[in-house]
CSV table of N, CA and C in Angstrom, one decimal:
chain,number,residue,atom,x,y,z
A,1,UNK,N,-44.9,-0.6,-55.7
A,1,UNK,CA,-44.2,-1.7,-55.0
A,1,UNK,C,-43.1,-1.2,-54.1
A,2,UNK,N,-42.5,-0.1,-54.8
A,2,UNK,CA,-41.4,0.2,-54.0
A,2,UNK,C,-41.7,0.8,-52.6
A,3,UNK,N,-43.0,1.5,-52.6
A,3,UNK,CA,-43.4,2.0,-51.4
A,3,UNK,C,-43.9,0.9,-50.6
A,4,UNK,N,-44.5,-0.5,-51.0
A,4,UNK,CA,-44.7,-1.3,-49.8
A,4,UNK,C,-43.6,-2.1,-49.6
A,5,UNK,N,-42.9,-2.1,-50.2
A,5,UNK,CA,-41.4,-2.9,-49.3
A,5,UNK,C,-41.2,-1.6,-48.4
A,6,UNK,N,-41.2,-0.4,-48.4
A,6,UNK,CA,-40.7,0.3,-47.2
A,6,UNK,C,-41.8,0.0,-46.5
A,7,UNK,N,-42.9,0.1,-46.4
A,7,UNK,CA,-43.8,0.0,-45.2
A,7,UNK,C,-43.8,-1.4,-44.7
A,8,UNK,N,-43.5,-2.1,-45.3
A,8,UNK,CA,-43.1,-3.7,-44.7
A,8,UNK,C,-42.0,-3.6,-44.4
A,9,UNK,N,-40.6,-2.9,-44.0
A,9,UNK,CA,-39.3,-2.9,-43.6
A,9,UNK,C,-39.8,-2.3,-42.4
A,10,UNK,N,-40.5,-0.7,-42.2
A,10,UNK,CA,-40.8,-0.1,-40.9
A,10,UNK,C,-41.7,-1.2,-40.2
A,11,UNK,N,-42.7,-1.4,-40.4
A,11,UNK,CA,-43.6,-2.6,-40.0
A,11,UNK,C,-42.6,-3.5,-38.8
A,12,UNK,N,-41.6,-4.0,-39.5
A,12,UNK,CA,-40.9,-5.2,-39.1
A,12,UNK,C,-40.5,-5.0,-38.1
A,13,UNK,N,-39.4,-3.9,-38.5
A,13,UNK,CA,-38.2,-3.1,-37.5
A,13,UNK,C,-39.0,-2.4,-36.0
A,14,UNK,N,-40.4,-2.3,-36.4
A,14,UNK,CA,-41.3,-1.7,-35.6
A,14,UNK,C,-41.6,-2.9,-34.5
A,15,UNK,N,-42.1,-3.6,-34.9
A,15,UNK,CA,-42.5,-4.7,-34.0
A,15,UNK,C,-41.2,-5.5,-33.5
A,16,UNK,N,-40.0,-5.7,-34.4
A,16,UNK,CA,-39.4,-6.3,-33.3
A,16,UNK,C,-38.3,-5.1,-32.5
A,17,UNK,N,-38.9,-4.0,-32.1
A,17,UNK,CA,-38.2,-3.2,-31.6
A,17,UNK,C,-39.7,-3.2,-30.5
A,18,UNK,N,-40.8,-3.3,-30.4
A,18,UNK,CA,-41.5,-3.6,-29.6
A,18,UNK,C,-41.4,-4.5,-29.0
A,19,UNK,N,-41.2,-5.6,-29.3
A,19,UNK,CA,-41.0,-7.2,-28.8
A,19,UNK,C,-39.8,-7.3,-28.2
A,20,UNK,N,-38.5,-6.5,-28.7
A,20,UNK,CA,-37.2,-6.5,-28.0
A,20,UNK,C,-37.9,-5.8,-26.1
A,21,UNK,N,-38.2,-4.8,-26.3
A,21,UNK,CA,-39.0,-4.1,-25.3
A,21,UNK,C,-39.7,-4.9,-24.1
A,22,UNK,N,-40.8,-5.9,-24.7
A,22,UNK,CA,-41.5,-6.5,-23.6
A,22,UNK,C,-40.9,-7.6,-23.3
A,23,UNK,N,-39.8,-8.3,-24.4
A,23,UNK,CA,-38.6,-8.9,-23.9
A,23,UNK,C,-38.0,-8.4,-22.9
A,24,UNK,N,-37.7,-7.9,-22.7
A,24,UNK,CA,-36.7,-7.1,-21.9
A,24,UNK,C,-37.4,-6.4,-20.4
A,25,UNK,N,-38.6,-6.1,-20.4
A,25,UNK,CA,-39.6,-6.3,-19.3
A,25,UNK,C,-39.5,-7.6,-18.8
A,26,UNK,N,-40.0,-8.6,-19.5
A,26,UNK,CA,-40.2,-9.8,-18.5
A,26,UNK,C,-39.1,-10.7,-18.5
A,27,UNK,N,-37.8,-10.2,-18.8
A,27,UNK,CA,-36.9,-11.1,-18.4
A,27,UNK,C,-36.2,-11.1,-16.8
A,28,UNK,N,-35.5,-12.1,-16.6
A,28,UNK,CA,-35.5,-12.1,-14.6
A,28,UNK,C,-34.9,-10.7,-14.6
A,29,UNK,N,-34.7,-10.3,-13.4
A,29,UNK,CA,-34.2,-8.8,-13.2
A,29,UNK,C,-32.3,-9.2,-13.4
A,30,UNK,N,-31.5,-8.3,-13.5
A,30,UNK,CA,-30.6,-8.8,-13.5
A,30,UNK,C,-29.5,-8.7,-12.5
A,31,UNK,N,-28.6,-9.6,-12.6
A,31,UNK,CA,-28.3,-10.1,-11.1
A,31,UNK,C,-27.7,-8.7,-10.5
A,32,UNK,N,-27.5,-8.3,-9.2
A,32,UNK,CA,-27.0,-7.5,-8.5
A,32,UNK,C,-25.3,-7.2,-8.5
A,33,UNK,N,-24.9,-6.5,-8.9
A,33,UNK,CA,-23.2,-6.1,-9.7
A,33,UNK,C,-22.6,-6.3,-8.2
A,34,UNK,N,-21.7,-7.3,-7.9
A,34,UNK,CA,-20.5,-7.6,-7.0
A,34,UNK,C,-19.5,-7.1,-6.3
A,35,UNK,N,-20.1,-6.2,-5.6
A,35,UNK,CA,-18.7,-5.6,-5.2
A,35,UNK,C,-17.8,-6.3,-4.9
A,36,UNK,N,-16.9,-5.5,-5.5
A,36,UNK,CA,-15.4,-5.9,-5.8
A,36,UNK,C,-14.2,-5.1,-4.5
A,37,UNK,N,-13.4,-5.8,-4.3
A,37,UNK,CA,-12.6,-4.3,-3.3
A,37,UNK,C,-11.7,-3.7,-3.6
A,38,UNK,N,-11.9,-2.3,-3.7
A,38,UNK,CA,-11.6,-1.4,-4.7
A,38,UNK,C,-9.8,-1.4,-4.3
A,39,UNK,N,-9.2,-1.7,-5.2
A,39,UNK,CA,-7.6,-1.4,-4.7
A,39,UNK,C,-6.8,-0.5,-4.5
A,40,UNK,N,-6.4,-0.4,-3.7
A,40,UNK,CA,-5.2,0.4,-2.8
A,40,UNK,C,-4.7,0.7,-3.7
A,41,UNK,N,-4.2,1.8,-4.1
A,41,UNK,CA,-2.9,2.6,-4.6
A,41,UNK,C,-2.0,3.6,-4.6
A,42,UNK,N,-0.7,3.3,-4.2
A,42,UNK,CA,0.1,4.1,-3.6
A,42,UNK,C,1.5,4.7,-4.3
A,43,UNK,N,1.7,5.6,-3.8
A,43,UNK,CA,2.9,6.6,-4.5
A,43,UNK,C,3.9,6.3,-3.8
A,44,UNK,N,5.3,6.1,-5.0
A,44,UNK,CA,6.4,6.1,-4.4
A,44,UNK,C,7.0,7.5,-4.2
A,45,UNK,N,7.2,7.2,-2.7
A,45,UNK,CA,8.1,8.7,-2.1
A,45,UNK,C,9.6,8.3,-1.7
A,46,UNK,N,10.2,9.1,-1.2
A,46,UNK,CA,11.4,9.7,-0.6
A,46,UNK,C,11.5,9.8,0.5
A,47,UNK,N,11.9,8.8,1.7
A,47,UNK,CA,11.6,8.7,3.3
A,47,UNK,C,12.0,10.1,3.5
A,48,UNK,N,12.8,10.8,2.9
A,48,UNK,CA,13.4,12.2,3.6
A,48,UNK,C,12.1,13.1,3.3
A,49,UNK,N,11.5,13.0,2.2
A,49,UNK,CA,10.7,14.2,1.6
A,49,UNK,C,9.8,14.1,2.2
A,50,UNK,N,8.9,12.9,3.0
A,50,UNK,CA,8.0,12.8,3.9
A,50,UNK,C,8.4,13.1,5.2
A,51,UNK,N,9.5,13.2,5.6
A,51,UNK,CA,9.9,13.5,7.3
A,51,UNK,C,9.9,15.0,7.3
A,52,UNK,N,10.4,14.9,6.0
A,52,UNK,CA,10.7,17.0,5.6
A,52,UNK,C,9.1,17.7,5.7
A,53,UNK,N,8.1,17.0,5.6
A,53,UNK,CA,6.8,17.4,5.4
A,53,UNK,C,6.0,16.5,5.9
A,54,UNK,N,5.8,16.2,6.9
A,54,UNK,CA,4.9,15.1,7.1
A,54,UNK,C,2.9,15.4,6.7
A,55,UNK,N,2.5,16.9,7.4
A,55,UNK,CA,1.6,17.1,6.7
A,55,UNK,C,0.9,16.6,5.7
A,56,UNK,N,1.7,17.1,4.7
A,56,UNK,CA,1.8,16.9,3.4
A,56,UNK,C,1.2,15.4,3.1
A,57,UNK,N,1.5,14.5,3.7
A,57,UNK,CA,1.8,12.9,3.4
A,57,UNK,C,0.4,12.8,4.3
A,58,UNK,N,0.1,13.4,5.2
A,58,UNK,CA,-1.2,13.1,6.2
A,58,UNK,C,-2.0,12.0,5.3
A,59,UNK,N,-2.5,11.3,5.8
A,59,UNK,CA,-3.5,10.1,5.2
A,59,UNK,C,-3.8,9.9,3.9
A,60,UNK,N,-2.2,10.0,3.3
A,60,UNK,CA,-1.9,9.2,1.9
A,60,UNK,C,-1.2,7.9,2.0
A,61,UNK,N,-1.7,7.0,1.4
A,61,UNK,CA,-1.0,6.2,0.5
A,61,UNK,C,0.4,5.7,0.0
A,62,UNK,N,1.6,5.4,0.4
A,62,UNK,CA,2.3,5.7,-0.2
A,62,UNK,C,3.5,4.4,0.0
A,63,UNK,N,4.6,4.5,-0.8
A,63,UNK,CA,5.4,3.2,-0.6
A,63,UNK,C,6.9,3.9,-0.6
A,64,UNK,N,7.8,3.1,0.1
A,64,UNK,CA,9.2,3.6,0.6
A,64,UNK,C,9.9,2.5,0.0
A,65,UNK,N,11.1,2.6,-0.7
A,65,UNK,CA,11.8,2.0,-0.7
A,65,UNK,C,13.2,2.6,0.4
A,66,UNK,N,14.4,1.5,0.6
A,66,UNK,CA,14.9,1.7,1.6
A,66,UNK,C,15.7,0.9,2.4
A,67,UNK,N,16.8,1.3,3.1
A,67,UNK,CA,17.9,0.1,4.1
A,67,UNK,C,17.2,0.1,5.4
A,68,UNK,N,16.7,-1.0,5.1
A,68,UNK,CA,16.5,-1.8,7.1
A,68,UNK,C,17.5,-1.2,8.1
A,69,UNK,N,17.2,-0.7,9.2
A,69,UNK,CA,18.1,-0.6,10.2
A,69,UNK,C,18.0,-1.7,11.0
A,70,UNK,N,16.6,-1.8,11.8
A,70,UNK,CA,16.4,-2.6,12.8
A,70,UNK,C,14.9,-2.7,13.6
A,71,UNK,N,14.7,-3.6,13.8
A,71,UNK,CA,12.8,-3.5,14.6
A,71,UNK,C,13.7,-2.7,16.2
A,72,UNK,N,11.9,-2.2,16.8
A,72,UNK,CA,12.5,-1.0,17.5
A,72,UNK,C,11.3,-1.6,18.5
A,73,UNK,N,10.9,-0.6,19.4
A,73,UNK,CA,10.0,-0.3,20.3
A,73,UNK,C,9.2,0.8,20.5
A,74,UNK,N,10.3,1.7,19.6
A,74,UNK,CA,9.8,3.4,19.4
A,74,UNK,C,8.3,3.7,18.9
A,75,UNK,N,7.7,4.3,19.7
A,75,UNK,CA,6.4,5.2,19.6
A,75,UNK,C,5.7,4.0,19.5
A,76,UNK,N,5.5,2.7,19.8
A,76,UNK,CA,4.5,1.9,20.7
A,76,UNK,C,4.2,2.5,22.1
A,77,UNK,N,2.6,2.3,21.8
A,77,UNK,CA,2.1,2.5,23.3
A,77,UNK,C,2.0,3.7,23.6
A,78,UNK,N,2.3,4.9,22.4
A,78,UNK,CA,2.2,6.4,22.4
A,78,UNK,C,0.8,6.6,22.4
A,79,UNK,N,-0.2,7.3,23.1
A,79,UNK,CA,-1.6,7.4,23.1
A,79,UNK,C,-2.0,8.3,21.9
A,80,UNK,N,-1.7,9.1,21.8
A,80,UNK,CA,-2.3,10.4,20.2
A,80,UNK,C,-2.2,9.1,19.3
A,81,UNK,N,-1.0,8.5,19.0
A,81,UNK,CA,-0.9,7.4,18.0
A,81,UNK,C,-0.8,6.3,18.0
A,82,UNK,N,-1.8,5.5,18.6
A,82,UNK,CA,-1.8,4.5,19.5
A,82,UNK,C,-1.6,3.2,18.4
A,83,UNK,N,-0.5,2.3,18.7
A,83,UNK,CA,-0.2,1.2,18.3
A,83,UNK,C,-0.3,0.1,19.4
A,84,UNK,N,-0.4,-0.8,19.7
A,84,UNK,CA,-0.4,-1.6,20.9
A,84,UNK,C,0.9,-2.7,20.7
A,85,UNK,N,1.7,-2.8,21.7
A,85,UNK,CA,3.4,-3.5,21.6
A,85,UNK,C,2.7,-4.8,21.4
A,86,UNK,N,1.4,-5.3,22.4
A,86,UNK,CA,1.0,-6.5,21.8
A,86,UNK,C,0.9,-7.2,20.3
A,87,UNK,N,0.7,-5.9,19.6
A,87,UNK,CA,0.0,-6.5,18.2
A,87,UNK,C,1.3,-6.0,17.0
A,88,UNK,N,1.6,-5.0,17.6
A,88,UNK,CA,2.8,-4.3,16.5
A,88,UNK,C,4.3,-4.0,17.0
A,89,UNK,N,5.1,-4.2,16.2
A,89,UNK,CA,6.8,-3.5,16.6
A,89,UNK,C,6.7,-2.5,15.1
A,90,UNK,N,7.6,-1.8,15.7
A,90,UNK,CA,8.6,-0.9,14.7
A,90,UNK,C,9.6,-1.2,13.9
A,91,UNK,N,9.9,-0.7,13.1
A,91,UNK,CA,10.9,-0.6,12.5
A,91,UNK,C,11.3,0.2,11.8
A,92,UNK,N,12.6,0.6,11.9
A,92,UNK,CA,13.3,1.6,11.3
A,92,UNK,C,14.4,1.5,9.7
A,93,UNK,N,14.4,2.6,8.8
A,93,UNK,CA,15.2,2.2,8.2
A,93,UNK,C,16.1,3.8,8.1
A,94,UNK,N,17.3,3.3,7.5
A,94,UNK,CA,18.2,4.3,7.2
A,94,UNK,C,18.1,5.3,6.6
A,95,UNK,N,18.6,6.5,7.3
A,95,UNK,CA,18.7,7.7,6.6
A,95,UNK,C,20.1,7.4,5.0
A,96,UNK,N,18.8,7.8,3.9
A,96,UNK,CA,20.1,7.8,2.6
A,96,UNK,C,20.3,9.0,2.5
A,97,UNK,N,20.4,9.6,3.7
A,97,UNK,CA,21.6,11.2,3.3
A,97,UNK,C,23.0,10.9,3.7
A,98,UNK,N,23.1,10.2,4.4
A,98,UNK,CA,24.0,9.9,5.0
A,98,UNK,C,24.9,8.3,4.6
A,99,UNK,N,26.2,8.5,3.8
A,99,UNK,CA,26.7,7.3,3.3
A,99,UNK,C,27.8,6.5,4.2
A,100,UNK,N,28.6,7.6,5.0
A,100,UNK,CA,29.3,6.9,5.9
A,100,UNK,C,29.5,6.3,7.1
A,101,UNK,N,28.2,6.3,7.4
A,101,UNK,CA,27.3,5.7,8.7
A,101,UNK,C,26.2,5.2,8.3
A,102,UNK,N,25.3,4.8,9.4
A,102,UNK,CA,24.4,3.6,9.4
A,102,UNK,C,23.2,4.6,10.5
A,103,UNK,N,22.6,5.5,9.9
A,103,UNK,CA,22.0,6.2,11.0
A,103,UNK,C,20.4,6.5,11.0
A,104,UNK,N,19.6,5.9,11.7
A,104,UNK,CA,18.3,5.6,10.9
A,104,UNK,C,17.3,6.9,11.5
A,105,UNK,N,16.5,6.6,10.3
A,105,UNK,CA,15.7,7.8,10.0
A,105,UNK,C,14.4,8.0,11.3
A,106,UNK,N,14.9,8.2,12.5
A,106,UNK,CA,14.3,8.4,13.4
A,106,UNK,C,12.5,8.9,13.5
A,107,UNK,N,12.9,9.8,13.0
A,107,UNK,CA,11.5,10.5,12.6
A,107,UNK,C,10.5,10.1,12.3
A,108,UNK,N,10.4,8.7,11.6
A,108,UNK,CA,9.8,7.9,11.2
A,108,UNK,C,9.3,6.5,11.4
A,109,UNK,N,7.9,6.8,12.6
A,109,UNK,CA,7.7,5.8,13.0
A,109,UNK,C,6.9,4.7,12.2
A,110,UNK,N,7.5,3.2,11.9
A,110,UNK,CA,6.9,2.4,10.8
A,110,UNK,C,6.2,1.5,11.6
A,111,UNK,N,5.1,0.8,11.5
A,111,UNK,CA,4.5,-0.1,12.3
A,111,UNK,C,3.9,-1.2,11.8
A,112,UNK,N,4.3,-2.1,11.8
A,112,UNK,CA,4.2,-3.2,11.4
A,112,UNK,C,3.8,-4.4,12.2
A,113,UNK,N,2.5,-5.4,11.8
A,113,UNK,CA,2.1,-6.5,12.4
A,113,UNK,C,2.9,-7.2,12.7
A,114,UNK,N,3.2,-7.8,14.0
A,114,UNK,CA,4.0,-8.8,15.1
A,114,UNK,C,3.7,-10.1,14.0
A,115,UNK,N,3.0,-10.5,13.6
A,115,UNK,CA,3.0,-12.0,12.9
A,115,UNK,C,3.7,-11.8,11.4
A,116,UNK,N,3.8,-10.4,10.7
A,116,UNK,CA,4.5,-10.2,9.5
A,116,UNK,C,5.8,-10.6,9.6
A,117,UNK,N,6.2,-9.1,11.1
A,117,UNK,CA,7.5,-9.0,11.8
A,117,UNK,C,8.4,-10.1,11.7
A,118,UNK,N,7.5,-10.9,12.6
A,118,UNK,CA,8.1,-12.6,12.7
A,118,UNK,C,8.8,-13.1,11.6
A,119,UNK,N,8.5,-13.1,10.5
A,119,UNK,CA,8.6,-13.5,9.2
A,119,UNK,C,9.7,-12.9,8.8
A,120,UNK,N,10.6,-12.0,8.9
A,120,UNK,CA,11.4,-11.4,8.2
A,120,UNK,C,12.8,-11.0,9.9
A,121,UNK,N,12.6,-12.1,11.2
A,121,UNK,CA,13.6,-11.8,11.9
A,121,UNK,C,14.9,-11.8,11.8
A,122,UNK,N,15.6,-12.5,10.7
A,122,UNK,CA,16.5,-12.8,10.0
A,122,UNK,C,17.2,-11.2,9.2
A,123,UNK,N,16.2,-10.3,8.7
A,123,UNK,CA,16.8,-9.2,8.1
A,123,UNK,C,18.1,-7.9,8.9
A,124,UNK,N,18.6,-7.7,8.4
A,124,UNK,CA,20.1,-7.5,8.8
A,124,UNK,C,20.3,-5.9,8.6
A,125,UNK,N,20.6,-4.9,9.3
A,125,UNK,CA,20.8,-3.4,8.6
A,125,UNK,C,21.6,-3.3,7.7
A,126,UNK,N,21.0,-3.0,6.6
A,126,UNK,CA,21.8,-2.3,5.3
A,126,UNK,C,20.8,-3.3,4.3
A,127,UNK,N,20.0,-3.9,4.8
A,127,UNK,CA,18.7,-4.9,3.7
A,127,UNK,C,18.4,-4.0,3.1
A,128,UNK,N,17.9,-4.3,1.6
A,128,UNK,CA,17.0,-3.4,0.9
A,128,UNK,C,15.4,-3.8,1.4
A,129,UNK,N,14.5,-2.9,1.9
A,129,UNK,CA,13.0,-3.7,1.9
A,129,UNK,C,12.4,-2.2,1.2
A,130,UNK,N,11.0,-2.6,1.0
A,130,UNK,CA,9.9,-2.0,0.1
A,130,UNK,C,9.1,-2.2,1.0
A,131,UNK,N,8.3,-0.9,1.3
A,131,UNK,CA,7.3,-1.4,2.1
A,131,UNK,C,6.1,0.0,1.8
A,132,UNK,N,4.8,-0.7,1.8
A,132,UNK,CA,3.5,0.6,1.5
A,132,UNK,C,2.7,0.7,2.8
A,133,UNK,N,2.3,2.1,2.9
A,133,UNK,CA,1.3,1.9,3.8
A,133,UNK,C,0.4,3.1,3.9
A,134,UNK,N,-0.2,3.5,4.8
A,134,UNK,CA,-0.7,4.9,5.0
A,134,UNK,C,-0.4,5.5,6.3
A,135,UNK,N,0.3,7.0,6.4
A,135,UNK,CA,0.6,7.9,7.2
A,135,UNK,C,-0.6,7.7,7.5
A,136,UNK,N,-0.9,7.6,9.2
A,136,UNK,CA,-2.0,8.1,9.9
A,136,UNK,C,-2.1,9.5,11.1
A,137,UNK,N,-0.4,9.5,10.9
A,137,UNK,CA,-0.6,10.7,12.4
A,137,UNK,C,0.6,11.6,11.8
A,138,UNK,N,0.9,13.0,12.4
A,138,UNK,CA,2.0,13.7,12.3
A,138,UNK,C,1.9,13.8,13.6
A,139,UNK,N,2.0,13.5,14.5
A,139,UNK,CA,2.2,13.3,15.9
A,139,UNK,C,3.8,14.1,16.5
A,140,UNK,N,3.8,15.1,16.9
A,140,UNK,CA,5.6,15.3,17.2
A,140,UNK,C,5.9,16.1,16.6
A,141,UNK,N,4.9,16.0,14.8
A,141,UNK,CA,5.7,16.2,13.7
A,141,UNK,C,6.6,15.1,13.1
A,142,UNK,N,6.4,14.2,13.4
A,142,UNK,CA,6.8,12.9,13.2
A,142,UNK,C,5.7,12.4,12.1
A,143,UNK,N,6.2,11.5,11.3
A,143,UNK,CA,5.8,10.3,10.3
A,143,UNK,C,5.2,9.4,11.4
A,144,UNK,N,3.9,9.2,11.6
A,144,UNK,CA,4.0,7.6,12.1
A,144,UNK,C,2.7,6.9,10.5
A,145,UNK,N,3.1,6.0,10.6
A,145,UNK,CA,2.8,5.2,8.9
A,145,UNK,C,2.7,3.6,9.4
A,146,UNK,N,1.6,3.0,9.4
A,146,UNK,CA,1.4,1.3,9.1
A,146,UNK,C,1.9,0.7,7.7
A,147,UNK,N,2.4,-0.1,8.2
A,147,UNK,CA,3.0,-0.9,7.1
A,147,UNK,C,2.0,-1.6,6.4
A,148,UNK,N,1.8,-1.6,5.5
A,148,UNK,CA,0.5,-2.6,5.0
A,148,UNK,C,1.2,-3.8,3.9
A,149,UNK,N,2.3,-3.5,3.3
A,149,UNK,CA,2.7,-4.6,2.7
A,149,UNK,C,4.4,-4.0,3.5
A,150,UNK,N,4.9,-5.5,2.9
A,150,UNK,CA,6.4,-5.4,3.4
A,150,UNK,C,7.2,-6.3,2.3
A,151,UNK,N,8.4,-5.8,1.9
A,151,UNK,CA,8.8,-6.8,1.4
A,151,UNK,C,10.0,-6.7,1.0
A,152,UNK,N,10.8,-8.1,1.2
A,152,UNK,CA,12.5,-7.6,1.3
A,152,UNK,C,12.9,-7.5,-0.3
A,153,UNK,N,13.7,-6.8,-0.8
A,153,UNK,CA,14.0,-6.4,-1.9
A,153,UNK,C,15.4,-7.5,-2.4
A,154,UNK,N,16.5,-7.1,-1.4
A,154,UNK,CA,17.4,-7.8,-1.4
A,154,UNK,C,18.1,-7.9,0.2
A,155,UNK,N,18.9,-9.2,0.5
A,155,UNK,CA,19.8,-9.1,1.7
A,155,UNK,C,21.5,-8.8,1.4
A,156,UNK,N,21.9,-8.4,2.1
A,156,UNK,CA,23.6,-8.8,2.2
A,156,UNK,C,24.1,-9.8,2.5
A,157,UNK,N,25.0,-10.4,1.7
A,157,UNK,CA,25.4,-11.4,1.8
A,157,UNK,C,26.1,-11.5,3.2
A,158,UNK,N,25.7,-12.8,4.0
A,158,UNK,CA,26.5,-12.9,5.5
A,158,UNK,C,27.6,-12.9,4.8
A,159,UNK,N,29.0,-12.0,6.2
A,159,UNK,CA,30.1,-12.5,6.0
A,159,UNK,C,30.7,-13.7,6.7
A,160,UNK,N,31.1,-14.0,5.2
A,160,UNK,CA,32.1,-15.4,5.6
A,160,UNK,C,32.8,-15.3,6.7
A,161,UNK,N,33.3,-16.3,7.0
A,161,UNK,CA,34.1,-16.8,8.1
A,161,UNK,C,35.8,-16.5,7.4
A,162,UNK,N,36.9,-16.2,8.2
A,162,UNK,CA,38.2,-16.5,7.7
A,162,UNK,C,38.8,-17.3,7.9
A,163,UNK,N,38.7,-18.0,7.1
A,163,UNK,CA,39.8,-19.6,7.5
A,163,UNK,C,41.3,-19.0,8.0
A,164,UNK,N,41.6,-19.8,9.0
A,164,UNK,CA,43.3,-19.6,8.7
A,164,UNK,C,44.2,-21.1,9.4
């Protein structure tokens, strides 16, 4: 007896491991996996450590934190690195080697969409902003980098007025 309950347990296990099988044949195909868009991700750097090496940075990824100086004009409409003034401005932020001045990190051309731009006219030198993008050229030896996100961190408070 004890041997036909085993051959009635293989038996069982047998056929519905057959059946799972032609199950599994004639069921609809299954649906086609969704591409998804794979996300961006980027390293926070050191605007100096990338100006010091731009190479290095060549067609990475990466995000700055940093003091606004000011939107620019610089290296629009440069052909090797072609941004068009139509579609893009610059913007520059501050060198943090330097505490007793306001002197921006030249070297470093940032490029940013005119309809973002717009959005943030208000920002003032000495702003904190964050901003990611990808180095596309060492042009000069220069940083040039698109901005891909932007985003203000903190502003300075306007100065008040003095009563008197």
């Amino acid at each position: 007896m004890n041997r036909r309950i085993k051959l009635l347990i293989v038996t069982i296990v047998t056929a519905l491991t057959f059946s799972g099988q032609v199950l599994a044949q004639n069921a609809a195909p299954a649906a086609k996996p969704v591409q998804t868009e794979q996300q961006t991700v980027y390293t926070l750097v050191n605007a100096l450590d990338v100006v010091a090496a731009p190479s290095k940075y060549l067609n990475k990824n990466i995000t700055i934190k940093g003091k606004f100086d000011k939107f620019s004009t610089l290296g629009l409409d440069y052909a090797p690195a072609m941004r068009s003034s139509e579609n893009y401005i610059t913007f520059l932020i501050q060198r943090d080697d330097v505490k007793d001045h306001n002197i921006p990190l030249s070297e470093m051309k940032i490029f940013l969409k005119r309809a973002e731009a717009e959005k943030h006219i208000d920002l003032n030198a000495g702003d904190v902003i964050e901003f990611s993008g990808k180095v596309f050229s060492n042009a000069l030896g220069d940083v040039w980098m698109d901005a891909e996100k932007f985003t203000v961190v903190s502003t300075q408070k306007p100065k008040e007025e003095v009563k008197q």
